[in-house]
Amino acid sequence: MRLRSTWQQAAHKELQKALPGYCAFCLMPAGRGLGWCQTCFTELPWNVSSCEQCAEPLDHPTQRRCGHCLLDPPVVTHAHAALLFQASIKELLHDFKFKASPRAGMLLVELMLASIPDDPGTALVAVPMHRKRARERGFNQARWLAEQLAKRTGLVVLEAQCNKLVASQRSLNRHERAANLHGAFSIKAPLPAHITLIDDVITTGATINALANVAQQAGATRIDSWAVARTPLG
């Protein structure tokens, strides 16, 4: 694991203040200033070898891109999701997303900062949520993550809008999800050259790709993505 940069060290100190001294996964004493013990951290479902453009787990560590990205390259240059949407991470994300657990949220931020993109650019853009959906849930989880990451990295958060109440994507395949998201997002202000899109979970990549297309139209020339976890399509 590479040495922490100055901003990572500052972020880690802030997170230490918000986390109790026991492991969130086994309730045993945690590492100093961490939300987990070393054993549980090691046993988390890490996305060890993944496609550089969509973070889909790959069978061979020498591969750089999955078949989908080779055949139909997305706008996203680099997708970073260090964990898989499985086991304890799935439970943690459920508590954060549907129960608005602040402890779960802080743990997810710490896990994101434990494995960061090499270069996140100069700004973060969270996947936006339609205002009706945001009222029902009480908050936009992607926006919350982006704001917490911005506080700890010094990056700015720029706005995107969701103009379409998108039907549930859970039962849709890759192409159906893309069609469902057509025209859903917009960005008014010109974007800097290099940005990173923030979401909690990447499933097929359709949501990130739809927002990336809009970001490109708004002036970004390199668009990356950063999420807590990736759902293995296989």
CSV table of C-alpha atoms in Angstrom, one decimal:
chain,number,residue,atom,x,y,z
A,1,MET,CA,0.0,0.0,0.0
A,2,ARG,CA,1.5,3.4,-1.0
A,3,LEU,CA,2.2,6.1,1.6
A,4,ARG,CA,-0.6,8.5,2.3
A,5,SER,CA,-0.4,11.9,0.7
A,6,THR,CA,-0.8,15.1,2.9
A,7,TRP,CA,-4.5,15.4,2.1
A,8,GLN,CA,-5.1,11.7,2.9
A,9,GLN,CA,-3.5,12.1,6.3
A,10,ALA,CA,-5.7,15.1,7.0
A,11,ALA,CA,-8.8,13.1,5.9
A,12,HIS,CA,-7.8,10.2,8.0
A,13,LYS,CA,-7.5,12.4,11.1
A,14,GLU,CA,-11.0,13.8,10.5
A,15,LEU,CA,-12.5,10.4,10.2
A,16,GLN,CA,-10.8,9.2,13.4
A,17,LYS,CA,-12.9,11.7,15.3
A,18,ALA,CA,-16.2,10.3,13.9
A,19,LEU,CA,-15.6,6.6,14.5
A,20,PRO,CA,-15.8,4.6,17.7
A,21,GLY,CA,-13.1,2.2,18.9
A,22,TYR,CA,-14.6,-1.0,17.8
A,23,CYS,CA,-14.8,-2.9,14.5
A,24,ALA,CA,-18.0,-2.3,12.5
A,25,PHE,CA,-17.9,-5.9,11.2
A,26,CYS,CA,-17.0,-8.1,14.2
A,27,LEU,CA,-17.4,-5.6,17.2
A,28,MET,CA,-13.9,-6.5,18.4
A,29,PRO,CA,-11.4,-3.6,19.2
A,30,ALA,CA,-10.6,-1.7,16.0
A,31,GLY,CA,-7.3,-0.5,14.8
A,32,ARG,CA,-6.3,2.8,16.2
A,33,GLY,CA,-8.5,5.5,14.6
A,34,LEU,CA,-10.1,3.0,12.3
A,35,GLY,CA,-13.6,1.6,11.9
A,36,TRP,CA,-12.4,-2.0,11.5
A,37,CYS,CA,-9.9,-4.5,12.7
A,38,GLN,CA,-7.2,-5.7,10.4
A,39,THR,CA,-8.6,-9.2,10.0
A,40,CYS,CA,-12.0,-7.9,8.9
A,41,PHE,CA,-10.4,-5.3,6.6
A,42,THR,CA,-8.4,-8.0,4.9
A,43,GLU,CA,-11.4,-10.3,4.5
A,44,LEU,CA,-13.6,-7.6,2.9
A,45,PRO,CA,-14.8,-8.4,-0.7
A,46,TRP,CA,-12.0,-6.5,-2.5
A,47,ASN,CA,-12.3,-5.9,-6.2
A,48,VAL,CA,-8.8,-7.1,-6.8
A,49,SER,CA,-8.6,-7.1,-10.6
A,50,SER,CA,-11.1,-5.0,-12.6
A,51,CYS,CA,-11.7,-3.3,-15.9
A,52,GLU,CA,-10.1,0.1,-15.9
A,53,GLN,CA,-13.1,1.7,-17.6
A,54,CYS,CA,-16.1,0.2,-15.7
A,55,ALA,CA,-14.6,-1.6,-12.7
A,56,GLU,CA,-16.2,-5.0,-13.7
A,57,PRO,CA,-14.1,-7.8,-12.0
A,58,LEU,CA,-11.9,-9.6,-14.5
A,59,ASP,CA,-10.9,-13.2,-14.6
A,60,HIS,CA,-7.2,-12.6,-15.5
A,61,PRO,CA,-5.0,-10.0,-13.7
A,62,THR,CA,-3.3,-9.2,-17.0
A,63,GLN,CA,-6.5,-7.9,-18.6
A,64,ARG,CA,-7.1,-4.2,-18.6
A,65,ARG,CA,-10.6,-4.0,-20.0
A,66,CYS,CA,-13.7,-6.2,-20.1
A,67,GLY,CA,-15.3,-7.4,-23.3
A,68,HIS,CA,-18.1,-4.8,-23.1
A,69,CYS,CA,-15.6,-1.9,-22.9
A,70,LEU,CA,-13.5,-3.3,-25.7
A,71,LEU,CA,-16.5,-3.6,-28.0
A,72,ASP,CA,-18.2,-0.3,-26.9
A,73,PRO,CA,-15.8,1.9,-25.1
A,74,PRO,CA,-17.5,4.2,-22.6
A,75,VAL,CA,-16.7,7.9,-22.1
A,76,VAL,CA,-15.3,7.2,-18.6
A,77,THR,CA,-11.5,6.9,-18.8
A,78,HIS,CA,-10.9,5.2,-15.4
A,79,ALA,CA,-13.5,3.6,-13.0
A,80,HIS,CA,-12.4,3.0,-9.4
A,81,ALA,CA,-14.4,0.8,-7.2
A,82,ALA,CA,-12.1,-1.0,-4.7
A,83,LEU,CA,-14.8,-3.3,-3.3
A,84,LEU,CA,-17.5,-5.7,-4.5
A,85,PHE,CA,-21.2,-5.2,-3.7
A,86,GLN,CA,-21.3,-8.4,-1.6
A,87,ALA,CA,-21.5,-9.6,2.0
A,88,SER,CA,-20.7,-7.0,4.7
A,89,ILE,CA,-20.3,-4.2,2.1
A,90,LYS,CA,-23.8,-4.9,0.8
A,91,GLU,CA,-25.2,-4.7,4.3
A,92,LEU,CA,-23.3,-1.5,5.1
A,93,LEU,CA,-24.5,0.2,1.9
A,94,HIS,CA,-28.1,-0.9,2.7
A,95,ASP,CA,-27.9,0.7,6.1
A,96,PHE,CA,-26.4,3.9,4.6
A,97,LYS,CA,-28.7,4.2,1.6
A,98,PHE,CA,-32.1,3.1,3.1
A,99,LYS,CA,-31.7,3.7,6.8
A,100,ALA,CA,-29.5,6.9,6.5
A,101,SER,CA,-27.1,5.5,9.1
A,102,PRO,CA,-24.4,8.2,9.7
A,103,ARG,CA,-22.0,5.6,11.1
A,104,ALA,CA,-22.4,3.4,7.9
A,105,GLY,CA,-21.8,6.5,5.8
A,106,MET,CA,-18.6,7.5,7.6
A,107,LEU,CA,-17.3,3.9,7.3
A,108,LEU,CA,-18.0,4.0,3.6
A,109,VAL,CA,-16.1,7.3,3.2
A,110,GLU,CA,-13.2,5.8,5.1
A,111,LEU,CA,-13.2,2.7,2.9
A,112,MET,CA,-13.2,5.0,-0.2
A,113,LEU,CA,-10.2,6.9,1.2
A,114,ALA,CA,-8.4,3.7,2.0
A,115,SER,CA,-8.1,3.0,-1.7
A,116,ILE,CA,-8.2,6.1,-3.8
A,117,PRO,CA,-7.9,6.9,-7.5
A,118,ASP,CA,-4.4,7.8,-8.6
A,119,ASP,CA,-5.6,11.2,-10.0
A,120,PRO,CA,-9.2,12.3,-9.2
A,121,GLY,CA,-8.9,15.5,-11.2
A,122,THR,CA,-10.0,18.9,-9.8
A,123,ALA,CA,-13.7,18.4,-9.1
A,124,LEU,CA,-16.2,15.8,-8.1
A,125,VAL,CA,-19.7,15.5,-9.6
A,126,ALA,CA,-22.2,13.3,-7.7
A,127,VAL,CA,-24.8,11.3,-9.6
A,128,PRO,CA,-27.9,13.5,-9.1
A,129,MET,CA,-31.3,12.3,-7.8
A,130,HIS,CA,-34.7,13.6,-8.9
A,131,ARG,CA,-36.1,15.9,-6.3
A,132,LYS,CA,-39.2,13.6,-5.8
A,133,ARG,CA,-36.9,10.6,-5.1
A,134,ALA,CA,-34.7,12.7,-2.8
A,135,ARG,CA,-37.7,13.9,-0.8
A,136,GLU,CA,-38.9,10.3,-0.4
A,137,ARG,CA,-35.5,9.0,0.7
A,138,GLY,CA,-34.5,12.1,2.7
A,139,PHE,CA,-31.1,12.6,1.0
A,140,ASN,CA,-29.0,11.8,-2.0
A,141,GLN,CA,-26.4,9.2,-1.0
A,142,ALA,CA,-24.0,10.0,-3.9
A,143,ARG,CA,-24.1,13.7,-3.1
A,144,TRP,CA,-23.4,13.0,0.6
A,145,LEU,CA,-20.4,10.9,-0.2
A,146,ALA,CA,-19.1,13.5,-2.7
A,147,GLU,CA,-19.4,16.3,0.0
A,148,GLN,CA,-17.6,14.2,2.6
A,149,LEU,CA,-14.8,13.3,0.1
A,150,ALA,CA,-14.5,16.9,-0.9
A,151,LYS,CA,-14.0,18.0,2.7
A,152,ARG,CA,-11.2,15.6,3.1
A,153,THR,CA,-9.5,16.0,-0.3
A,154,GLY,CA,-9.8,19.7,-1.0
A,155,LEU,CA,-11.6,19.0,-4.3
A,156,VAL,CA,-14.8,21.0,-5.1
A,157,VAL,CA,-18.2,19.5,-5.7
A,158,LEU,CA,-20.0,20.7,-8.9
A,159,GLU,CA,-23.7,20.3,-9.6
A,160,ALA,CA,-25.6,18.1,-12.0
A,161,GLN,CA,-29.3,17.8,-12.3
A,162,CYS,CA,-31.7,14.9,-12.7
A,163,ASN,CA,-34.6,16.1,-14.8
A,164,LYS,CA,-36.4,12.8,-15.2
A,165,LEU,CA,-38.0,10.5,-12.6
A,166,VAL,CA,-36.3,7.3,-13.8
A,167,ALA,CA,-38.1,4.1,-13.2
A,168,SER,CA,-36.4,1.4,-11.1
A,169,GLN,CA,-33.4,-0.1,-12.9
A,170,ARG,CA,-33.1,-3.2,-10.8
A,171,SER,CA,-34.8,-5.6,-13.3
A,172,LEU,CA,-33.4,-4.0,-16.4
A,173,ASN,CA,-30.4,-5.2,-18.5
A,174,ARG,CA,-27.6,-3.0,-19.7
A,175,HIS,CA,-29.3,-1.7,-22.8
A,176,GLU,CA,-32.6,-1.2,-21.1
A,177,ARG,CA,-30.9,0.8,-18.4
A,178,ALA,CA,-29.2,3.0,-20.9
A,179,ALA,CA,-32.5,3.7,-22.7
A,180,ASN,CA,-34.3,4.4,-19.4
A,181,LEU,CA,-31.7,7.1,-18.6
A,182,HIS,CA,-31.8,8.9,-21.9
A,183,GLY,CA,-32.3,12.6,-21.2
A,184,ALA,CA,-32.3,12.1,-17.4
A,185,PHE,CA,-29.3,14.3,-16.6
A,186,SER,CA,-28.1,17.8,-17.3
A,187,ILE,CA,-25.2,20.1,-16.3
A,188,LYS,CA,-25.5,23.8,-16.7
A,189,ALA,CA,-22.1,25.2,-15.8
A,190,PRO,CA,-19.0,24.6,-17.9
A,191,LEU,CA,-16.9,21.8,-16.3
A,192,PRO,CA,-13.1,21.7,-15.8
A,193,ALA,CA,-11.0,19.4,-18.0
A,194,HIS,CA,-10.7,16.5,-15.5
A,195,ILE,CA,-13.5,15.5,-13.2
A,196,THR,CA,-14.5,12.4,-11.2
A,197,LEU,CA,-18.1,11.2,-11.0
A,198,ILE,CA,-19.2,9.9,-7.6
A,199,ASP,CA,-21.8,7.1,-6.9
A,200,ASP,CA,-22.3,4.5,-4.1
A,201,VAL,CA,-22.5,1.4,-6.3
A,202,ILE,CA,-21.8,0.7,-10.0
A,203,THR,CA,-24.0,-2.0,-11.3
A,204,THR,CA,-23.9,-2.1,-15.1
A,205,GLY,CA,-22.3,1.4,-15.5
A,206,ALA,CA,-25.4,2.8,-17.3
A,207,THR,CA,-26.0,5.6,-14.8
A,208,ILE,CA,-22.3,6.7,-14.7
A,209,ASN,CA,-22.1,6.5,-18.5
A,210,ALA,CA,-25.2,8.6,-19.0
A,211,LEU,CA,-23.8,11.3,-16.7
A,212,ALA,CA,-20.4,11.0,-18.3
A,213,ASN,CA,-21.9,11.8,-21.7
A,214,VAL,CA,-23.5,14.9,-20.3
A,215,ALA,CA,-20.3,15.9,-18.6
A,216,GLN,CA,-18.4,15.6,-21.8
A,217,GLN,CA,-20.9,17.9,-23.5
A,218,ALA,CA,-20.4,20.4,-20.7
A,219,GLY,CA,-16.7,20.6,-21.4
A,220,ALA,CA,-14.9,17.9,-19.5
A,221,THR,CA,-12.2,16.1,-21.5
A,222,ARG,CA,-11.3,13.4,-19.0
A,223,ILE,CA,-14.1,11.9,-16.9
A,224,ASP,CA,-13.4,9.2,-14.3
A,225,SER,CA,-15.7,7.6,-11.8
A,226,TRP,CA,-15.2,6.6,-8.1
A,227,ALA,CA,-17.7,4.4,-6.2
A,228,VAL,CA,-17.7,2.4,-3.0
A,229,ALA,CA,-18.4,-0.9,-4.7
A,230,ARG,CA,-19.1,-2.7,-8.0
A,231,THR,CA,-21.8,-5.3,-8.6
A,232,PRO,CA,-20.2,-8.3,-10.4
A,233,LEU,CA,-22.2,-8.8,-13.6
A,234,GLY,CA,-21.1,-12.4,-13.8
